[in-house]
CSV table of C-alpha atoms and ligand atoms in Angstrom, one decimal:
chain,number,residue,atom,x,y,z
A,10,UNK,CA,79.1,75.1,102.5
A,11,UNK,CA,79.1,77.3,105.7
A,12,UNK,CA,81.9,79.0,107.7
A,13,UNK,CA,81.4,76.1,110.4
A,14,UNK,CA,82.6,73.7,108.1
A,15,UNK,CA,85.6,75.0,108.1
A,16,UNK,CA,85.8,75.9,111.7
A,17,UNK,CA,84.8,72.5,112.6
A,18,UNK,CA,87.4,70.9,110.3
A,19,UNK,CA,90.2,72.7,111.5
A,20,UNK,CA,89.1,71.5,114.8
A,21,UNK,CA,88.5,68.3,114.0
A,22,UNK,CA,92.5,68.1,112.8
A,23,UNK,CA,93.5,69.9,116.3
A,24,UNK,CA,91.7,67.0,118.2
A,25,UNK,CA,93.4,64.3,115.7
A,26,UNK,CA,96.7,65.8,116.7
A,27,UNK,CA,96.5,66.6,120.2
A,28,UNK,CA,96.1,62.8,120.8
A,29,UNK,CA,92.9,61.9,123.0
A,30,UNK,CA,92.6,65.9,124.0
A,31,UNK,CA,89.3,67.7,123.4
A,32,UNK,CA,88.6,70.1,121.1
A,33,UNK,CA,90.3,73.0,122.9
A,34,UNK,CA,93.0,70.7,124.0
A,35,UNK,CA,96.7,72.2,121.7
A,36,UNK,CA,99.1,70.3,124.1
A,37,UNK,CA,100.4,67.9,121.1
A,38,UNK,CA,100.6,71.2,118.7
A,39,UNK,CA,103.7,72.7,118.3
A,40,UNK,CA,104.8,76.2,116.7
A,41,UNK,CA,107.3,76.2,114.5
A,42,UNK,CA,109.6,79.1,113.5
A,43,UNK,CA,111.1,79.8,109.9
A,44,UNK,CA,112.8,82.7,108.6
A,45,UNK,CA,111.1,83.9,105.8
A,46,UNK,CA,113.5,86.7,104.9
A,47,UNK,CA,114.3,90.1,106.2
A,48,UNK,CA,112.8,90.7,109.5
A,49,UNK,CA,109.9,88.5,108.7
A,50,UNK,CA,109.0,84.7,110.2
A,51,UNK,CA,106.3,82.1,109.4
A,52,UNK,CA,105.0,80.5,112.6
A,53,UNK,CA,103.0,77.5,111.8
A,54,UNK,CA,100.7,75.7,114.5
A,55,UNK,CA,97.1,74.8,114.0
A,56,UNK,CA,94.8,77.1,112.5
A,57,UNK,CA,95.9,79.9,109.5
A,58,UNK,CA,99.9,80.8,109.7
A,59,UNK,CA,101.1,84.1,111.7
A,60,UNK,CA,103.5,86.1,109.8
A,61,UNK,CA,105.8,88.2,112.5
A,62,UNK,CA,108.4,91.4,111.6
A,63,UNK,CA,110.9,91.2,114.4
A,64,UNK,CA,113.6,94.1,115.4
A,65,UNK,CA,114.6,96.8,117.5
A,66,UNK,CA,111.0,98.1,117.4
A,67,UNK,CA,109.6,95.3,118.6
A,68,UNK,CA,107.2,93.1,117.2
A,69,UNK,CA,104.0,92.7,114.8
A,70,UNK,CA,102.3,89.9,114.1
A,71,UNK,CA,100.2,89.2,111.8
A,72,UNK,CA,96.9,86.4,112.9
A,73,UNK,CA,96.8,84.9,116.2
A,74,UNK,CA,95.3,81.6,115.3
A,75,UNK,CA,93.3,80.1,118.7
A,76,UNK,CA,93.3,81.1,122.5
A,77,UNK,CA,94.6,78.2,123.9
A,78,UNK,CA,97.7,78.5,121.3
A,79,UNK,CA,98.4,81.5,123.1
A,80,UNK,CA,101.2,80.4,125.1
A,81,UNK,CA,103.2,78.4,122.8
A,82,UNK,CA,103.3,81.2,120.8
A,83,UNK,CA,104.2,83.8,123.0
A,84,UNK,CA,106.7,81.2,124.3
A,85,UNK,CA,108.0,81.3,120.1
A,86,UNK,CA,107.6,85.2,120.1
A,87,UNK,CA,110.1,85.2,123.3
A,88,UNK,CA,112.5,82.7,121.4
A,89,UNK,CA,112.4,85.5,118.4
A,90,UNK,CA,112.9,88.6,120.2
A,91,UNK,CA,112.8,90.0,123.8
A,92,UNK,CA,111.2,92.9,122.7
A,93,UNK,CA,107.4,94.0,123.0
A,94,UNK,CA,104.5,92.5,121.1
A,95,UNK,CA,103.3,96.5,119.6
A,96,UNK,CA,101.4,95.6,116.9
A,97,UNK,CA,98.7,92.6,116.0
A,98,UNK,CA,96.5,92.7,112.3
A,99,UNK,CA,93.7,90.1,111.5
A,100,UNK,CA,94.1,88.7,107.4
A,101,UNK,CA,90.2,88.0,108.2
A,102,UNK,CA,87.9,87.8,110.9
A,103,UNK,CA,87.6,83.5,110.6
A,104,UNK,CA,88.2,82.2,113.6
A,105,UNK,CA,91.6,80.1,112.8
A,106,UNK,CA,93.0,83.5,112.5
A,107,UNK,CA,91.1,85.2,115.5
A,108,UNK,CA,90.4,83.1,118.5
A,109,UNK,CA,93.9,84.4,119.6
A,110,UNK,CA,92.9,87.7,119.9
A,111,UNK,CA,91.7,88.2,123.2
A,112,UNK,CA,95.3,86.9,124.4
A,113,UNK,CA,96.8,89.6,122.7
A,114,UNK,CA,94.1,92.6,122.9
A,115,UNK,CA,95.6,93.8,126.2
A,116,UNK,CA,99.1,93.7,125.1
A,117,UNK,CA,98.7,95.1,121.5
A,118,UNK,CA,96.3,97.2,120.0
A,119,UNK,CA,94.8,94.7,116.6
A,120,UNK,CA,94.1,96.5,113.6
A,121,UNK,CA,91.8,94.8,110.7
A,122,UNK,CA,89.3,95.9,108.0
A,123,UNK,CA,85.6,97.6,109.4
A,124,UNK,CA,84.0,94.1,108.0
A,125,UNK,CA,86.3,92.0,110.4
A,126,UNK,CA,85.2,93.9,113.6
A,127,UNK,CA,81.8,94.1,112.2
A,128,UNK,CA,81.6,90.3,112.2
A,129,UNK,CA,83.5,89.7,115.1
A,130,UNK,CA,81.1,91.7,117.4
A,131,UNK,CA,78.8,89.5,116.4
A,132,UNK,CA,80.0,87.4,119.3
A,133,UNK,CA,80.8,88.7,122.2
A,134,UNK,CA,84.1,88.1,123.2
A,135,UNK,CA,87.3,90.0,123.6
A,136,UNK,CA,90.2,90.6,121.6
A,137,UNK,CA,88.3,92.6,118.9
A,138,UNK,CA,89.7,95.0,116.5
A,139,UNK,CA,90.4,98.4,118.0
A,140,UNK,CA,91.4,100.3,114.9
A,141,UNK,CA,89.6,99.0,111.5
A,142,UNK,CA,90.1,100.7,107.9
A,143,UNK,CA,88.5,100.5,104.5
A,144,UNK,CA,91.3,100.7,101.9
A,145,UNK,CA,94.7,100.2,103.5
A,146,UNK,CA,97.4,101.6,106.3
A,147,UNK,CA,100.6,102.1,106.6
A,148,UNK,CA,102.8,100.6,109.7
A,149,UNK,CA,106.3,102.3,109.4
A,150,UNK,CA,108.2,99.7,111.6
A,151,UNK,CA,111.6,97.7,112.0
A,152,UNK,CA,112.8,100.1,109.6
A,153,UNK,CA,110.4,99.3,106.6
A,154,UNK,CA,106.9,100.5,105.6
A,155,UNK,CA,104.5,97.5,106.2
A,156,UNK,CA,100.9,98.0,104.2
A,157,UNK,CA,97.9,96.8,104.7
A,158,UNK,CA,95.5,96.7,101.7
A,159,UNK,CA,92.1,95.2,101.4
A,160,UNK,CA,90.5,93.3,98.2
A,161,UNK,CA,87.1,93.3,98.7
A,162,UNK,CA,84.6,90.6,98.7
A,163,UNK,CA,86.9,87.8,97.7
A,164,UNK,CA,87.8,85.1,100.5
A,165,UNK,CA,85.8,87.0,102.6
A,166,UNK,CA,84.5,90.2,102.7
A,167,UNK,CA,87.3,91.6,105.3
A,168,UNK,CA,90.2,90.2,103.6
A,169,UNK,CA,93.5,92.3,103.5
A,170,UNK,CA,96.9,91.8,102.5
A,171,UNK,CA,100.4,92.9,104.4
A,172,UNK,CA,102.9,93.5,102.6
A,173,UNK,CA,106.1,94.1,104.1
A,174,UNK,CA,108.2,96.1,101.6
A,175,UNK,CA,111.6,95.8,102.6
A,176,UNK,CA,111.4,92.1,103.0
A,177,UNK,CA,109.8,91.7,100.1
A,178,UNK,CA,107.4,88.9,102.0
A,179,UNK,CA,103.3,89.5,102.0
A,180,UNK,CA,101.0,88.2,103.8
A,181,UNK,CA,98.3,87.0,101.9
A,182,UNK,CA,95.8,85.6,104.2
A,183,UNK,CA,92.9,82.7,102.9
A,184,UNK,CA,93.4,84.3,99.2
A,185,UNK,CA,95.5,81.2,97.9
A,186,UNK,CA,95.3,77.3,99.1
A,187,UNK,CA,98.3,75.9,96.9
A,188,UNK,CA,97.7,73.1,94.8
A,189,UNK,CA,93.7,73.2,96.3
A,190,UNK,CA,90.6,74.3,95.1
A,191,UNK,CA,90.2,77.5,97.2
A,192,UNK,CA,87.0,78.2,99.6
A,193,UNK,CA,85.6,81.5,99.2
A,194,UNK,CA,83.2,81.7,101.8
A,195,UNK,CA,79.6,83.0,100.1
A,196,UNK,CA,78.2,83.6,103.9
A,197,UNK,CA,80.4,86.1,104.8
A,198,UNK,CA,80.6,88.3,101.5
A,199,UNK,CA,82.9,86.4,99.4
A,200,UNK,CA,82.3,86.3,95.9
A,201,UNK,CA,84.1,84.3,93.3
A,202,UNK,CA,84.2,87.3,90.6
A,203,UNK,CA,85.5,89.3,93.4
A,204,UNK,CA,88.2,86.3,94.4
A,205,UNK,CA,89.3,86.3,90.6
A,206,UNK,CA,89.4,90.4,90.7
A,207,UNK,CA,91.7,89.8,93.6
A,208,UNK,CA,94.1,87.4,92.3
A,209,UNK,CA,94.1,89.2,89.0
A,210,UNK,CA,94.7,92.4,90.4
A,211,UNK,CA,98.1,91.1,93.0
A,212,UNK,CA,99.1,89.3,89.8
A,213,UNK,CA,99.9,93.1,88.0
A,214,UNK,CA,100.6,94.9,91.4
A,215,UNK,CA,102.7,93.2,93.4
A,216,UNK,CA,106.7,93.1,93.3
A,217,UNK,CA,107.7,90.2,91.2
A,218,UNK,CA,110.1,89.0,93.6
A,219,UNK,CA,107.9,89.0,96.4
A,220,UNK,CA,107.6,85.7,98.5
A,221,UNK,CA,104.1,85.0,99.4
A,222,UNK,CA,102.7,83.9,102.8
A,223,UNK,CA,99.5,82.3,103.4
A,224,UNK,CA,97.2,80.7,106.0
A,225,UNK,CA,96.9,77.3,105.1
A,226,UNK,CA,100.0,76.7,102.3
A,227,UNK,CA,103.6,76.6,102.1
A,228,UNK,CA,105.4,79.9,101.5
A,229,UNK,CA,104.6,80.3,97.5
A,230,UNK,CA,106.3,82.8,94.5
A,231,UNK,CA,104.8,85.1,92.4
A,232,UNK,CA,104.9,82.6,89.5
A,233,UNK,CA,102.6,80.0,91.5
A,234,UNK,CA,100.2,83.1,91.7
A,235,UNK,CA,100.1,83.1,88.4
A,236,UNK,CA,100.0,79.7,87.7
A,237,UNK,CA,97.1,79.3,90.0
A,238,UNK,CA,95.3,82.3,88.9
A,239,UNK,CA,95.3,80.5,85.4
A,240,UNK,CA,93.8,77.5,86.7
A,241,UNK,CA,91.0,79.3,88.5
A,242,UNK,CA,90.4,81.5,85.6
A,243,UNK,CA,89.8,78.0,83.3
A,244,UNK,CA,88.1,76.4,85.9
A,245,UNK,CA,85.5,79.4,86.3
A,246,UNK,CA,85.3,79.5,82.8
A,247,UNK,CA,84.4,76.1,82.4
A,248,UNK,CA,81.8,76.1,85.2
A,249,UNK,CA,79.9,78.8,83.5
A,250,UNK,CA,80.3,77.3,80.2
A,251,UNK,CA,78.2,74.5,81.6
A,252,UNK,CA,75.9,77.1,83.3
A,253,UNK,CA,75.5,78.7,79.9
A,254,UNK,CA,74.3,75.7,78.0
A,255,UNK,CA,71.7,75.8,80.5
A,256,UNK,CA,72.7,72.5,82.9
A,257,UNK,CA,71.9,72.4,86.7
A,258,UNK,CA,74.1,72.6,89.5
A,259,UNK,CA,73.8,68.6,89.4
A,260,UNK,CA,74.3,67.9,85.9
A,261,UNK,CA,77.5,70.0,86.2
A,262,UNK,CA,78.8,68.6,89.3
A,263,UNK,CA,77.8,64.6,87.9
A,264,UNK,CA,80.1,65.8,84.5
A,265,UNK,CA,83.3,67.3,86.8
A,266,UNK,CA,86.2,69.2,85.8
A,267,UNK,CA,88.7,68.1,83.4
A,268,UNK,CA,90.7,65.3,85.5
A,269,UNK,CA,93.8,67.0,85.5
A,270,UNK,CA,92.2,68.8,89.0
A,271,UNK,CA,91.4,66.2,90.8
A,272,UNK,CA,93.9,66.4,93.0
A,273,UNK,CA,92.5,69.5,93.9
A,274,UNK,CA,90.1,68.3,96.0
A,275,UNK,CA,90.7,68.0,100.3
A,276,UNK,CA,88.9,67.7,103.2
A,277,UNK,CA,87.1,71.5,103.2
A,278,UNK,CA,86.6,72.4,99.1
A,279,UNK,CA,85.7,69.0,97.5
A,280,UNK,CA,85.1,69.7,93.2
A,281,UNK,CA,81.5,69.3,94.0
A,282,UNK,CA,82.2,72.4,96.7
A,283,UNK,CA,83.9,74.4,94.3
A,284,UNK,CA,81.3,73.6,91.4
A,285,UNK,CA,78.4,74.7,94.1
A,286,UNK,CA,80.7,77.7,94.5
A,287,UNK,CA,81.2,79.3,91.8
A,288,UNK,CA,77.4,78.2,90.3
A,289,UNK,CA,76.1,80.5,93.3
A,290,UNK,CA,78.4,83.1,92.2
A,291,UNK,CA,77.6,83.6,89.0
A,292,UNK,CA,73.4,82.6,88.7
A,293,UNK,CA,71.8,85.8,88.8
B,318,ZN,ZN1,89.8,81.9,106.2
């Protein structure tokens, strides 16, 4: 399953809520502001959820979901602070997080990993990333440190967590869909072993007390992290059980995982999906 699924999806769910508007038409979205803690806020619209720091520095935000979102959420970015928009990072270069860059570009400089600008350029458009990384950076802003830190090849292969230490909030981009089987997008360098490496690897390093942020699920704890990570971790474990004893892709998909995931399924990562998935990721 391609990026475009996705893209399309997403879209497809903008239409549906923005009445009889076309595909570009947001005038029946609306953003919604919640206090996450510290200076940190969740706006929520359509596409993957901006994370903001707010204070007497000004402002950084986190994703800028789609270009014609652009003035509702300025409009919720006025409503937060009156101070300047300094500072704008991309979780991932898929387009639910980036179409709002080139409403922003001029205003901010956006910082993201090499891989996002590497496969944003792809397109021509404005708004790309002006300063890109490998590892991680450090923003030292509204009086706390705010890192950036990449996992490689999981989601994606540009994906990067913010963590805001003094709030204790990250930002944890595509890595997590709560309560869904997740979509790890094999086209643009994600990797299921890599996804698990990721998962595993927040699990130890991050702050226990740390709220999580994501782009597509409710504001999550530490122990759902590791609740899901335990899931994924038997659900891989089964697939390549099956893959093992030798079945097909088919075969596995026709026998399904245990039934206590069914509920798992939704409209972008069906179990079939998430089979195909992780089958691709581990036949060598
Ligand atoms: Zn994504």
């Amino acid at each position: 399953m391609g990026y475009w699924k996705l893209f399309a999806g997403l879209t497809l769910v903008t239409s549906l809520s923005a009445g009889a508007g076309g595909q570009n038409d947001f005038s029946g979205v609306t953003i919604t502001t919640t206090h996450v803690a510290g200076n940190v806020y969740l706006l929520e619209g359509s596409g993957g959820n901006i994370a903001v720091s707010v204070g007497d520095d000004g402002i950084l935000m986190i994703d800028a979901q789609f270009v014609g979102l652009a003035p509702k959420i300025e409009a919720a970015l006025d409503e937060l602070s009156k101070g300047d928009l300094k500072f704008l990072l991309n979780t991932h270069y898929h387009r639910d997080h980036t179409s709002g860059n080139p409403a922003f570009g001029d205003q901010a400089p956006i910082f993201a990993h090499h891989n996002v600008r590497r496969r944003l350029a792809e397109d021509p458009q404005e708004g790309w990333p002006v300063v890109t990384f490998e590892e991680g950076l450090s923003i030292h802003f509204n009086g706390e440190e705010i890192k950036a830190l990449h996992y490689p090849s999981a989601h994606t292969d540009g994906d990067v967590l913010v963590h805001f230490t003094g709030a204790k909030v990250v930002h944890i981009g595509d890595l997590i869909f709560s309560d869904r089987f997740p979509y790890v997008d094999l086209d643009a360098g994600g990797d299921v072993g890599g996804y698990l490496n990721a998962i595993k690897r927040l699990s130890r390093e991050l702050p226990q007390d740390v709220l999580l942020v994501s782009g597509h699920s409710p504001v999550m704890t530490m122990d759902y992290l590791q609740g899901y990570r335990a899931a994924l971790v038997e659900q891989v474990a089964f697939i390549r059980a099956g893959m093992d004893h030798g079945r097909t892709l088919e075969q596995i998909q026709k026998q399904g995982l245990p039934g206590k995931w069914k509920e798992w399924t939704w409209s972008f990562v069906s179990e079939a999906d998430w089979i195909e998935t992780v089958f691709k990721s581990y036949r060598h």
